[in-house]
Coordinates of C-alpha atoms and ligand atoms in Angstrom, one line a residue:
M280 CA -39.4 0.8 -17.0
A281 CA -37.8 3.3 -14.6
T282 CA -38.8 6.9 -14.8
M283 CA -36.3 9.6 -15.6
E284 CA -36.6 11.0 -12.0
S285 CA -35.9 7.7 -10.4
L286 CA -32.9 7.0 -12.6
I287 CA -31.2 10.4 -12.0
G288 CA -32.3 10.4 -8.4
L289 CA -30.6 7.0 -8.1
V290 CA -27.4 8.3 -9.5
N291 CA -27.6 11.4 -7.2
K292 CA -28.0 9.1 -4.2
I293 CA -25.0 6.9 -5.2
Q294 CA -22.9 10.0 -5.8
R295 CA -23.7 11.4 -2.4
A296 CA -22.8 8.0 -0.7
C297 CA -19.5 8.0 -2.6
T298 CA -18.6 11.4 -1.3
V299 CA -19.4 10.4 2.2
L300 CA -16.8 7.6 1.8
G301 CA -14.3 10.1 0.3
D302 CA -14.7 8.5 -3.1
H303 CA -14.9 11.5 -5.5
G304 CA -12.8 10.2 -8.3
G305 CA -9.3 10.9 -9.0
Q306 CA -8.1 7.6 -7.3
G307 CA -8.3 5.2 -10.1
M308 CA -11.6 3.6 -11.1
S309 CA -14.2 4.3 -8.6
L310 CA -17.9 4.0 -8.5
W311 CA -18.1 7.7 -8.8
E312 CA -16.2 7.6 -12.0
A313 CA -18.5 5.0 -13.4
L314 CA -21.5 7.3 -12.9
P315 CA -22.4 9.9 -15.5
S316 CA -22.1 13.5 -14.5
V317 CA -22.1 17.0 -16.2
A318 CA -19.2 19.3 -15.8
V319 CA -19.5 23.0 -16.7
V320 CA -16.3 24.3 -18.3
G321 CA -15.4 27.7 -19.7
G322 CA -13.1 30.6 -19.5
Q323 CA -13.4 33.1 -16.7
S324 CA -16.4 35.4 -17.1
S325 CA -17.7 33.3 -19.9
G326 CA -21.0 33.0 -18.0
K327 CA -20.7 29.6 -16.3
S328 CA -22.3 30.8 -13.0
S329 CA -25.0 32.5 -14.8
V330 CA -25.9 29.4 -16.8
L331 CA -25.8 27.3 -13.6
E332 CA -28.0 29.7 -11.8
S333 CA -30.6 30.0 -14.6
I334 CA -30.8 26.2 -14.8
V335 CA -31.5 26.2 -11.1
G336 CA -33.6 29.3 -11.2
R337 CA -31.9 30.7 -8.2
D338 CA -29.2 33.2 -7.3
F339 CA -26.8 31.2 -5.1
L340 CA -23.3 31.3 -6.5
P341 CA -20.5 33.5 -5.1
R342 CA -19.6 36.4 -7.4
G343 CA -16.6 38.6 -7.5
S344 CA -13.7 39.7 -9.4
G345 CA -10.8 37.3 -10.1
I346 CA -11.0 33.6 -9.4
V347 CA -14.2 32.9 -7.4
T348 CA -14.8 29.1 -8.0
R349 CA -11.7 27.6 -6.5
R350 CA -13.0 24.1 -5.6
P351 CA -15.3 22.0 -7.8
L352 CA -18.9 22.4 -6.8
V353 CA -21.0 19.3 -7.2
L354 CA -24.5 20.6 -7.5
Q355 CA -27.3 18.1 -7.3
L356 CA -30.7 19.3 -8.3
H357 CA -33.7 17.5 -6.9
K358 CA -37.2 18.3 -8.2
T359 CA -39.7 18.5 -5.3
E360 CA -43.4 18.0 -5.7
S361 CA -44.3 19.7 -2.5
G362 CA -43.1 23.1 -3.5
A363 CA -40.6 23.3 -0.7
E364 CA -37.4 25.0 -1.8
Y365 CA -34.2 24.6 0.1
A366 CA -30.5 23.7 -0.1
E367 CA -28.3 21.3 1.9
F368 CA -24.5 20.8 2.0
L369 CA -23.0 17.4 2.5
H370 CA -20.5 18.8 4.9
A371 CA -23.3 20.3 7.1
P372 CA -26.1 17.8 6.6
K373 CA -28.2 19.0 9.6
R374 CA -28.6 22.5 8.2
R375 CA -31.4 23.4 5.8
F376 CA -30.8 26.5 3.8
T377 CA -33.8 28.4 2.6
D378 CA -32.0 31.7 2.1
F379 CA -29.9 31.4 -1.0
A380 CA -27.7 34.4 0.0
A381 CA -26.6 32.2 2.9
V382 CA -25.9 29.4 0.5
R383 CA -23.6 31.6 -1.4
K384 CA -21.8 32.6 1.7
E385 CA -21.4 29.0 2.8
I386 CA -19.9 28.1 -0.5
S387 CA -17.2 30.7 -0.2
D388 CA -16.6 30.0 3.5
E389 CA -16.3 26.2 2.8
T390 CA -13.9 27.0 -0.1
D391 CA -11.7 29.0 2.3
R392 CA -11.8 26.2 4.8
I393 CA -9.7 24.0 2.5
T394 CA -7.7 26.6 0.6
G395 CA -7.4 29.3 3.2
K396 CA -8.2 32.8 2.2
T397 CA -5.7 32.6 -0.7
K398 CA -6.3 32.4 -4.4
Q399 CA -5.2 28.8 -4.4
I400 CA -7.4 26.0 -5.8
S401 CA -8.3 22.6 -4.4
N402 CA -9.7 19.6 -6.1
I403 CA -11.7 18.5 -3.1
P404 CA -15.3 19.1 -4.2
I405 CA -18.0 20.8 -2.2
H406 CA -21.3 19.1 -2.4
L407 CA -24.6 21.0 -2.6
S408 CA -28.0 19.7 -3.1
I409 CA -30.9 22.0 -4.1
Y410 CA -34.4 20.8 -3.7
S411 CA -36.9 22.9 -5.7
P412 CA -40.1 22.5 -7.7
N413 CA -38.4 24.7 -10.4
V414 CA -35.5 22.3 -11.3
V415 CA -35.0 19.0 -13.1
N416 CA -33.1 16.2 -11.6
L417 CA -29.6 16.8 -12.6
T418 CA -26.1 16.7 -11.2
L419 CA -23.7 19.5 -12.4
I420 CA -20.2 20.1 -11.5
D421 CA -19.0 23.7 -11.5
L422 CA -15.3 24.0 -12.1
P423 CA -12.9 26.9 -11.7
G424 CA -12.8 29.1 -14.9
L425 CA -10.0 28.5 -17.3
T426 CA -7.6 31.4 -17.5
K427 CA -4.6 32.5 -19.5
V428 CA -2.7 34.5 -16.9
A429 CA -2.0 34.3 -13.2
V430 CA -3.1 37.4 -11.3
E431 CA -1.5 39.0 -8.2
G432 CA -1.3 36.6 -5.4
Q433 CA -1.5 33.5 -7.5
S434 CA 1.4 31.1 -8.2
D435 CA 2.6 30.9 -11.8
S436 CA 1.4 27.4 -12.0
I437 CA -2.3 28.4 -11.4
V438 CA -3.1 28.5 -15.1
E439 CA -1.9 24.9 -15.6
D440 CA -3.3 23.8 -12.2
I441 CA -6.8 24.9 -13.2
E442 CA -6.5 23.3 -16.6
N443 CA -5.3 20.1 -15.0
M444 CA -8.1 20.0 -12.6
V445 CA -10.7 20.7 -15.3
R446 CA -9.1 18.1 -17.5
S447 CA -9.2 15.5 -14.6
Y448 CA -13.0 15.8 -14.7
V449 CA -13.8 16.1 -18.4
E450 CA -11.4 13.4 -19.5
K451 CA -13.4 10.7 -17.8
P452 CA -15.5 8.9 -20.4
N453 CA -18.6 9.3 -18.3
C454 CA -18.4 13.0 -18.0
I455 CA -20.8 15.1 -20.1
I456 CA -19.1 18.4 -20.9
L457 CA -21.1 21.6 -20.8
A458 CA -18.7 23.8 -22.8
I459 CA -19.6 27.5 -22.3
T460 CA -18.4 30.1 -24.8
P461 CA -19.5 33.8 -24.9
A462 CA -21.0 34.7 -28.2
N463 CA -19.0 38.0 -28.3
Q464 CA -15.8 36.0 -28.5
D465 CA -14.4 34.2 -31.5
I466 CA -15.3 30.5 -31.2
A467 CA -11.9 29.6 -32.5
T468 CA -10.3 31.0 -29.3
S469 CA -12.8 29.4 -26.9
D470 CA -11.0 27.8 -23.9
A471 CA -14.0 25.5 -23.3
I472 CA -14.0 24.2 -26.9
K473 CA -10.3 23.7 -26.9
I474 CA -10.3 21.5 -23.9
A475 CA -13.5 19.7 -25.0
R476 CA -12.0 18.9 -28.4
E477 CA -8.9 17.6 -26.7
V478 CA -10.8 15.1 -24.5
D479 CA -13.8 14.4 -26.8
P480 CA -12.7 14.8 -30.4
S481 CA -15.8 13.3 -31.8
G482 CA -17.9 15.7 -29.8
E483 CA -20.3 12.9 -28.6
R484 CA -20.3 14.0 -25.0
T485 CA -19.9 17.7 -25.4
F486 CA -22.8 20.2 -25.3
G487 CA -21.9 23.6 -26.8
V488 CA -23.5 26.5 -25.0
L489 CA -23.3 30.1 -26.4
T490 CA -23.8 32.9 -23.9
K491 CA -24.1 36.6 -24.1
L492 CA -26.0 36.5 -27.4
D493 CA -27.5 39.8 -26.5
L494 CA -24.0 41.4 -26.3
M495 CA -23.0 40.7 -29.9
D496 CA -22.0 43.7 -32.1
K497 CA -25.0 45.1 -34.0
G498 CA -25.3 43.5 -37.5
T499 CA -23.7 40.2 -36.4
N500 CA -25.3 37.0 -35.2
A501 CA -24.4 33.6 -34.0
T502 CA -26.5 31.5 -36.4
E503 CA -23.3 30.0 -37.9
V504 CA -22.5 28.5 -34.5
L505 CA -26.0 27.8 -33.3
E506 CA -26.8 25.9 -36.5
G507 CA -23.7 23.8 -36.1
R508 CA -21.9 25.1 -39.1
A509 CA -19.0 26.9 -37.4
Y510 CA -18.0 24.0 -35.1
R511 CA -19.7 20.7 -35.4
L512 CA -20.8 18.7 -32.4
Q513 CA -23.0 15.6 -32.2
H514 CA -25.5 17.5 -30.0
P515 CA -27.2 20.8 -31.0
W516 CA -25.7 24.0 -29.8
V517 CA -27.8 25.9 -27.3
G518 CA -27.9 29.7 -27.2
I519 CA -28.5 31.5 -23.8
V520 CA -29.2 35.0 -22.7
N521 CA -28.3 35.4 -19.0
R522 CA -28.8 38.4 -16.8
S523 CA -26.5 41.2 -17.5
Q524 CA -24.4 42.7 -14.8
A525 CA -26.9 45.6 -14.6
D526 CA -29.8 43.0 -14.1
I527 CA -27.8 41.4 -11.3
N528 CA -27.2 44.7 -9.7
K529 CA -30.9 45.5 -9.9
N530 CA -31.7 42.1 -8.4
V531 CA -33.8 41.0 -11.3
D532 CA -35.5 37.8 -10.3
M533 CA -34.3 34.6 -11.9
I534 CA -37.8 33.6 -13.0
V535 CA -38.3 36.9 -14.5
A536 CA -35.0 36.5 -16.3
R537 CA -36.0 33.2 -17.7
R538 CA -39.2 34.7 -19.1
K539 CA -37.3 37.6 -20.6
E540 CA -34.9 35.1 -22.1
R541 CA -37.8 33.2 -23.7
E542 CA -39.2 36.4 -25.1
Y543 CA -35.8 37.4 -26.5
F544 CA -35.6 34.3 -28.6
E545 CA -39.3 34.3 -29.6
T546 CA -39.1 37.8 -30.9
S547 CA -35.6 37.7 -32.3
P548 CA -35.4 38.1 -36.1
D549 CA -32.1 36.1 -36.1
Y550 CA -33.1 33.2 -33.8
G551 CA -36.8 33.1 -34.0
H552 CA -36.7 29.9 -36.0
L553 CA -34.6 28.3 -33.4
A554 CA -36.6 29.6 -30.4
S555 CA -38.0 26.2 -29.3
R556 CA -34.4 24.9 -28.9
M557 CA -32.8 27.9 -27.2
G558 CA -32.6 29.1 -23.6
S559 CA -31.6 27.9 -20.2
E560 CA -34.9 26.0 -19.5
Y561 CA -34.4 24.1 -22.7
L562 CA -30.8 23.5 -21.9
A563 CA -31.8 21.9 -18.5
K564 CA -34.3 19.6 -20.1
L565 CA -31.9 18.6 -22.9
L566 CA -29.2 17.8 -20.4
S567 CA -31.6 15.9 -18.1
Q568 CA -32.9 13.8 -21.0
H569 CA -29.4 13.1 -22.2
L570 CA -28.3 12.1 -18.7
E571 CA -31.1 9.7 -18.4
L572 CA -30.2 8.1 -21.7
V573 CA -26.6 7.8 -20.8
I574 CA -27.4 6.3 -17.3
R575 CA -29.7 3.8 -19.0
Q576 CA -27.0 2.8 -21.4
R577 CA -24.4 2.6 -18.7
I578 CA -26.4 0.6 -16.2
P579 CA -25.1 -2.8 -17.3
S580 CA -21.5 -1.7 -17.2
I581 CA -22.1 0.1 -13.8
I582 CA -23.5 -3.2 -12.4
A583 CA -20.5 -5.1 -13.8
M584 CA -18.2 -2.6 -12.2
I585 CA -20.0 -2.8 -8.9
N586 CA -19.9 -6.6 -9.0
K587 CA -16.2 -6.6 -9.8
T588 CA -15.5 -4.2 -7.0
I589 CA -17.6 -6.2 -4.6
D590 CA -15.5 -9.2 -5.4
E591 CA -12.3 -7.3 -5.0
L592 CA -13.4 -5.9 -1.6
N593 CA -14.3 -9.3 -0.4
A594 CA -10.9 -10.7 -1.5
E595 CA -9.2 -7.9 0.4
L596 CA -11.3 -8.6 3.4
D597 CA -10.2 -12.2 3.2
R598 CA -6.7 -11.2 2.8
I599 CA -6.5 -8.8 5.8
G600 CA -8.7 -11.2 7.7
R601 CA -12.2 -11.3 9.0
P602 CA -13.0 -9.9 12.4
V603 CA -11.7 -12.0 15.4
A604 CA -14.3 -14.4 16.9
A605 CA -15.5 -13.7 20.4
D606 CA -15.5 -17.1 22.1
G607 CA -12.4 -18.6 23.7
G608 CA -12.5 -21.8 21.8
A609 CA -12.6 -20.1 18.5
Q610 CA -9.8 -17.8 19.6
L611 CA -7.5 -20.6 20.7
Y612 CA -8.2 -22.4 17.4
M613 CA -7.3 -19.2 15.6
I614 CA -4.1 -18.7 17.5
L615 CA -3.1 -22.3 16.8
E616 CA -3.8 -21.8 13.1
L617 CA -1.8 -18.6 13.0
C618 CA 1.2 -20.4 14.8
R619 CA 1.0 -23.2 12.3
A620 CA 1.0 -20.8 9.4
F621 CA 4.2 -19.2 10.9
D622 CA 5.7 -22.7 11.4
R623 CA 5.0 -23.5 7.8
V624 CA 6.9 -20.5 6.6
F625 CA 9.7 -21.1 8.9
K626 CA 10.1 -24.7 7.7
E627 CA 10.0 -23.5 4.1
H628 CA 13.0 -21.3 5.0
L629 CA 14.8 -24.3 6.4
D630 CA 13.9 -26.8 3.7
G631 CA 14.6 -24.5 0.8
G632 CA 11.2 -23.3 -0.4
R633 CA 12.3 -19.8 0.7
P634 CA 15.9 -18.4 1.0
G635 CA 17.9 -18.5 4.2
G636 CA 18.4 -22.2 5.1
D637 CA 21.5 -22.3 2.9
R638 CA 23.2 -20.0 5.3
I639 CA 23.4 -22.8 7.8
Y640 CA 25.3 -24.9 5.2
G641 CA 27.5 -21.9 4.8
V642 CA 28.5 -22.1 8.5
F643 CA 29.5 -25.7 8.0
D644 CA 31.1 -25.3 4.6
H645 CA 33.1 -22.1 5.2
Q646 CA 33.0 -20.7 8.6
L647 CA 33.8 -23.9 10.5
P648 CA 36.7 -25.1 8.3
A649 CA 38.2 -21.6 8.2
A650 CA 38.1 -21.4 12.0
L651 CA 39.7 -24.8 12.3
K652 CA 42.4 -23.8 9.9
K653 CA 43.2 -20.7 12.0
L654 CA 43.8 -22.5 15.2
P655 CA 47.3 -21.8 16.6
F656 CA 48.8 -25.3 16.4
D657 CA 52.0 -24.0 14.9
R658 CA 52.7 -22.2 18.1
H659 CA 51.5 -25.0 20.4
L660 CA 53.6 -27.6 18.5
S661 CA 56.7 -25.4 18.1
L662 CA 60.0 -27.1 18.9
K663 CA 60.3 -25.0 22.0
N664 CA 56.9 -25.8 23.3
V665 CA 57.1 -29.5 22.5
Q666 CA 60.3 -29.6 24.4
K667 CA 58.8 -27.8 27.4
V668 CA 55.7 -29.9 27.5
V669 CA 57.7 -33.2 27.0
T670 CA 60.3 -32.3 29.6
E671 CA 57.7 -31.3 32.2
A672 CA 55.7 -34.5 31.5
D673 CA 58.9 -36.7 32.0
G674 CA 59.5 -35.3 35.4
Y675 CA 62.8 -36.5 37.0
Q676 CA 63.0 -39.5 34.8
P677 CA 63.4 -38.7 31.1
H678 CA 61.4 -41.0 28.8
L679 CA 63.1 -44.0 27.5
I680 CA 61.4 -45.1 24.3
A681 CA 58.5 -42.7 23.5
P682 CA 57.3 -39.9 25.7
E683 CA 53.8 -41.3 26.3
Q684 CA 52.9 -38.6 28.9
G685 CA 54.3 -35.8 26.7
Y686 CA 52.3 -37.0 23.7
R687 CA 49.1 -37.1 25.8
R688 CA 49.6 -33.6 27.1
L689 CA 50.5 -32.1 23.8
I690 CA 47.4 -33.8 22.2
D691 CA 45.0 -32.8 25.1
G692 CA 46.4 -29.2 24.9
S693 CA 45.7 -29.1 21.2
I694 CA 42.2 -30.6 21.4
T695 CA 41.2 -28.0 23.8
Y696 CA 41.6 -25.5 21.0
F697 CA 38.7 -27.1 19.1
K698 CA 36.1 -25.9 21.6
G699 CA 36.3 -22.4 20.2
P700 CA 35.2 -23.2 16.7
A701 CA 32.8 -25.8 17.9
E702 CA 30.9 -23.2 20.1
A703 CA 31.2 -20.6 17.4
S704 CA 29.4 -22.9 15.0
V705 CA 26.6 -23.5 17.5
D706 CA 26.3 -19.7 17.9
A707 CA 26.4 -19.0 14.2
V708 CA 23.6 -21.4 13.5
H709 CA 21.7 -20.0 16.4
F710 CA 21.7 -16.5 14.9
V711 CA 20.7 -17.8 11.5
L712 CA 17.7 -19.6 13.1
K713 CA 16.8 -16.5 15.0
E714 CA 17.0 -14.4 11.9
L715 CA 14.8 -16.9 10.1
V716 CA 12.2 -16.7 12.9
R717 CA 12.1 -12.9 12.5
K718 CA 11.8 -13.2 8.7
S719 CA 9.1 -15.9 8.9
I720 CA 7.1 -13.8 11.3
A721 CA 7.2 -10.9 8.9
E722 CA 6.4 -13.0 5.9
T723 CA 3.4 -14.8 7.4
E724 CA 0.6 -13.0 5.8
E725 CA -2.0 -14.2 8.3
L726 CA 0.0 -12.8 11.2
K727 CA 0.3 -9.3 9.8
R728 CA -2.8 -8.0 11.6
F729 CA -1.8 -9.3 15.1
P730 CA 1.3 -7.5 16.4
T731 CA 0.9 -8.8 19.9
L732 CA 0.8 -12.4 18.8
Q733 CA 3.8 -11.7 16.5
N734 CA 5.6 -10.6 19.6
D735 CA 4.5 -13.7 21.6
I736 CA 5.5 -16.1 18.9
A737 CA 8.9 -14.4 18.5
T738 CA 9.5 -14.5 22.3
A739 CA 8.5 -18.2 22.4
A740 CA 10.5 -19.2 19.4
N741 CA 13.6 -17.4 20.7
E742 CA 13.3 -19.0 24.0
A743 CA 13.2 -22.4 22.3
L744 CA 16.2 -21.5 20.2
E745 CA 18.0 -20.5 23.3
R746 CA 17.4 -24.0 24.8
F747 CA 18.5 -25.7 21.6
R748 CA 21.7 -23.6 21.6
E749 CA 22.5 -24.8 25.1
E750 CA 21.9 -28.3 24.1
G751 CA 24.0 -27.8 21.0
R752 CA 26.8 -26.3 23.0
K753 CA 26.9 -29.2 25.5
T754 CA 26.9 -31.7 22.7
V755 CA 29.7 -30.2 20.6
I756 CA 31.9 -29.7 23.8
R757 CA 31.2 -33.3 24.6
L758 CA 32.4 -34.3 21.0
V759 CA 35.6 -32.4 21.6
E760 CA 36.2 -34.0 25.1
M761 CA 35.5 -37.4 23.6
E762 CA 38.4 -36.9 21.3
S763 CA 40.6 -36.3 24.4
S764 CA 39.3 -39.1 26.4
Y765 CA 40.4 -41.9 24.0
L766 CA 42.9 -41.6 21.3
T767 CA 42.9 -43.5 18.1
V768 CA 45.3 -46.4 18.9
D769 CA 45.8 -47.4 15.3
F770 CA 47.3 -44.1 14.4
F771 CA 50.1 -44.5 16.9
R772 CA 50.7 -48.1 16.1
K773 CA 51.2 -47.4 12.5
L774 CA 53.7 -44.6 13.5
H775 CA 55.6 -47.1 15.6
A776 CA 55.8 -49.5 12.7
E777 CA 57.4 -46.8 10.4
P778 CA 61.2 -46.9 10.2
E779 CA 62.8 -44.1 12.0
R780 CA 64.3 -41.6 9.6
K781 CA 67.8 -40.3 10.2
P782 CA 68.2 -36.6 10.5
E783 CA 69.1 -35.0 7.2
K784 CA 72.6 -33.8 6.8
N785 CA 71.7 -30.3 5.9
A786 CA 69.1 -29.9 8.6
T787 CA 69.3 -26.8 10.7
P788 CA 72.5 -27.1 12.7
P789 CA 71.9 -27.8 16.3
G790 CA 72.4 -25.0 18.9
P791 CA 75.4 -25.1 20.9
N792 CA 73.6 -26.8 23.9
N793 CA 71.3 -28.9 21.7
D794 CA 72.1 -32.5 21.1
L795 CA 71.3 -33.3 17.4
Y796 CA 69.4 -36.4 18.4
Q797 CA 67.0 -34.7 20.9
D798 CA 66.3 -32.0 18.4
H799 CA 65.3 -34.5 15.8
S800 CA 63.2 -36.5 18.1
L801 CA 61.3 -33.4 19.4
R802 CA 60.6 -32.5 15.8
R803 CA 59.2 -36.0 15.2
I804 CA 56.9 -35.7 18.2
G805 CA 55.6 -32.3 17.1
S806 CA 54.9 -33.6 13.5
N807 CA 53.3 -36.8 14.9
V808 CA 51.0 -34.8 17.1
S809 CA 50.3 -32.4 14.4
A810 CA 49.3 -35.2 12.1
Y811 CA 47.1 -36.7 14.7
I812 CA 45.4 -33.3 15.4
A813 CA 44.8 -32.9 11.7
L814 CA 42.9 -36.3 11.9
V815 CA 40.9 -35.1 14.8
S816 CA 40.2 -31.8 13.0
D817 CA 38.8 -33.7 10.0
T818 CA 36.6 -35.8 12.3
L819 CA 35.3 -32.7 14.1
K820 CA 34.7 -30.9 10.8
N821 CA 32.3 -33.7 10.1
T822 CA 30.8 -34.3 13.5
I823 CA 30.2 -30.8 14.7
P824 CA 27.7 -30.1 11.9
K825 CA 25.9 -33.3 12.8
A826 CA 25.6 -32.3 16.4
V827 CA 24.5 -28.8 15.5
V828 CA 21.8 -30.0 13.1
Y829 CA 20.7 -32.7 15.6
C830 CA 20.3 -30.3 18.5
Q831 CA 19.3 -27.1 16.9
V832 CA 18.0 -27.3 13.3
R833 CA 16.1 -30.6 13.7
E834 CA 14.7 -29.5 17.0
A835 CA 13.7 -26.1 15.6
K836 CA 11.8 -27.9 12.8
R837 CA 10.2 -30.3 15.3
S838 CA 9.4 -28.4 18.3
L839 CA 9.9 -24.7 18.0
L840 CA 6.6 -23.8 19.5
T841 CA 5.8 -26.9 21.5
N842 CA 6.2 -25.2 24.9
F843 CA 4.2 -22.3 23.6
Y844 CA 1.3 -24.5 22.6
A845 CA 1.3 -26.1 26.0
Q846 CA 1.2 -22.6 27.7
I847 CA -1.6 -21.1 25.6
G848 CA -3.7 -24.3 26.0
R849 CA -3.8 -23.3 29.7
R850 CA -4.5 -19.6 29.2
E851 CA -7.7 -17.8 30.2
K852 CA -10.0 -16.3 27.6
E853 CA -9.0 -12.8 28.5
R854 CA -5.3 -13.5 27.8
L855 CA -6.2 -15.2 24.5
S856 CA -8.1 -12.1 23.3
A857 CA -5.2 -9.9 24.3
M858 CA -3.0 -12.0 22.1
L859 CA -5.3 -11.4 19.2
D860 CA -5.1 -7.6 19.6
E861 CA -5.0 -6.1 16.2
D862 CA -3.1 -3.2 14.6
P863 CA -5.6 -0.2 14.9
Q864 CA -4.7 0.9 11.4
L865 CA -5.8 -2.4 10.1
M866 CA -9.0 -2.4 12.1
E867 CA -9.7 1.0 10.5
R868 CA -8.9 -0.3 7.0
R869 CA -11.3 -3.3 7.6
T870 CA -14.0 -0.8 8.7
Q871 CA -13.4 1.2 5.6
I872 CA -13.6 -1.8 3.3
A873 CA -16.8 -2.9 5.1
K874 CA -18.4 0.5 4.6
R875 CA -17.4 0.5 0.9
L876 CA -18.7 -3.0 0.5
E877 CA -22.0 -1.9 2.0
L878 CA -22.2 1.1 -0.3
Y879 CA -21.6 -1.0 -3.4
K880 CA -24.1 -3.6 -2.3
S881 CA -26.8 -1.2 -1.6
A882 CA -26.0 0.6 -4.9
R883 CA -26.5 -2.7 -6.6
D884 CA -29.8 -3.3 -4.8
E885 CA -31.0 0.2 -5.7
I886 CA -30.0 -0.1 -9.3
D887 CA -31.8 -3.5 -9.5
A888 CA -34.9 -2.1 -7.9
V889 CA -35.0 1.0 -10.1
A890 CA -33.8 -0.2 -13.5
W891 CA -35.7 -3.3 -13.8
K892 CA -39.0 -2.3 -12.2
Ligands
GTP1012 N1 -25.7 40.7 -21.0 C1 -25.3 39.5 -20.7 N2 -24.4 39.4 -19.7 C2 -24.0 38.1 -19.3 C3 -24.5 37.0 -19.9 N3 -23.9 35.9 -19.3 C4 -23.1 36.4 -18.4 N4 -23.1 37.7 -18.4 C5 -22.4 38.6 -17.5 O1 -21.1 38.3 -17.6 C6 -20.4 38.4 -16.3 C7 -19.7 37.1 -16.0 O2 -20.7 36.1 -15.9 P1 -20.5 34.9 -14.8 O3 -21.7 34.1 -14.9 O4 -20.1 35.4 -13.5 O5 -19.3 34.1 -15.6 P2 -18.3 33.0 -15.0 O6 -17.9 32.2 -16.2 O7 -19.1 32.3 -14.0 O8 -17.2 33.8 -14.4 P3 -16.0 33.4 -13.4 O9 -16.7 32.7 -12.2 O10 -15.4 34.7 -13.0 O11 -15.2 32.5 -14.1 C8 -21.5 38.8 -15.4 O12 -21.4 40.2 -15.1 C9 -22.8 38.4 -16.1 O13 -23.8 39.3 -15.8 C10 -25.4 37.1 -21.0 O14 -25.9 36.1 -21.7 N5 -25.8 38.4 -21.4

């Protein structure tokens, strides 16, 4: 079975690795949060720093009036066998501090580096490791002291900000709470107990610590609390006597202070019977043992959590794509795969798996009929224009039976108008296809990481669509011209067979120079041409969509990237790799995930090695 040292050392190691990766909790479930830790909480001046220092056996925390601890301090204690005693900060890993006064200065300088020389707080922790023969393996988090009022230079929200920061640590189910209360204060008003009760009502992860026992009024003692009768917790209360301010001023050595504390309890008439379970050394051991127990219990769930995260990270790596292969063949293969992925999405848009293809039908169903309806045939076939065209066509010899030439000119003139809506349909469908290309590129998950290739595909697809548009345009114009080139004979034969109607009596009276018969016959020509044009319009309404789909939609589905494939097949390797240039942000993200993956994998290996030895 693993030793206590190795277990706690293991957790320390993983915590340090987490911090290097910027994983220090507060961002959802992280490895850091899965690991047990001890947080020191209490009101300002309750003696938090003193407790921490006496556990460490060293003077190293910044002191001063007002709010001193403004960033969480993650303090990892490592017991050394060699007798060496030094400290190291994670933010300055190359520097070994042997002078603890310099440690104190570095903590306050590093605090200022993030918060400025203000009285603001930050939840980015400072990581400090202390190596010493006089400590037990333990990780402690020192948090800003809870306070009731903001002082000069602090925002009004500071009281709440500190409370929220403290809560964000102690509410984690894996956090062991070291709740510091001064004995010369009523336990009922203790800030530490208040927040501990809120997040740990059953008291199973709270350790009650009573400081300043030596400062209690004469004739009073804290046995009620220390024996667990005043406020019940699952773990026994520990009483502490730290150095007084006078001791600190006189530079009383910590080791001496520990001895004095031991003597205090051993000789105390009130606490003598509790002496073996009092004092900072006992507290350190108690915490260390508890931490070991908790780690042991948590190992299965930590391993489960690590495995789950490894799976998630692998899945994300799959999603954002593995690194690009180096050889040309593999790159060409990859580019073709990516193009095919895009092509699939594009086809889904056209075939109805994704939205957008219906807009093409919209062109045929609304836009084209509406445009046909709007053509100015009324004007072209007005009495006046019919007369003009027919007269001009007749020349010097007016027509005898039917104005064949006049009819032809009127019909040719009308049919020309159809070119507008025909070309407009080609253009409208072209723009729908172009938009679908844009959308499909954006929606092709696999392409996301390759902005250059996205561009190349867009250019190639748009070039192809441009060609299809040209083809479509030629074809619809040809359809319109075909209508001019040969008229439907049957239509005119049927007209001829119809009996000629007499002009109605109450028809518009003819103008002074207008002969009634001529007027009637021109009207008839106009309405015949109009009826024929309506027939043509119906035909084109059906055939233009066929031409557009044939030339543009069907081709887009069949050969949008055919030319592109031929081009890239001939490309040099250098140009292929350039096409697979990735978004730098994404490459960064992949590196990050890979690093995390490595951390989690090595954490799993280490836990396996330590826990089941
Ligand atoms: N006599 C005596 N004085 C103590 C004891 N514990 C702390 N003090 C004194 O109380 C004052 C505050 O102690 P700190 O350890 O700085 O308290 P803190 O909770 O860290 O304070 P802040 O960082 O300001 O929140 C110091 O002057 C200590 O010397 C104790 O057990 N006995």
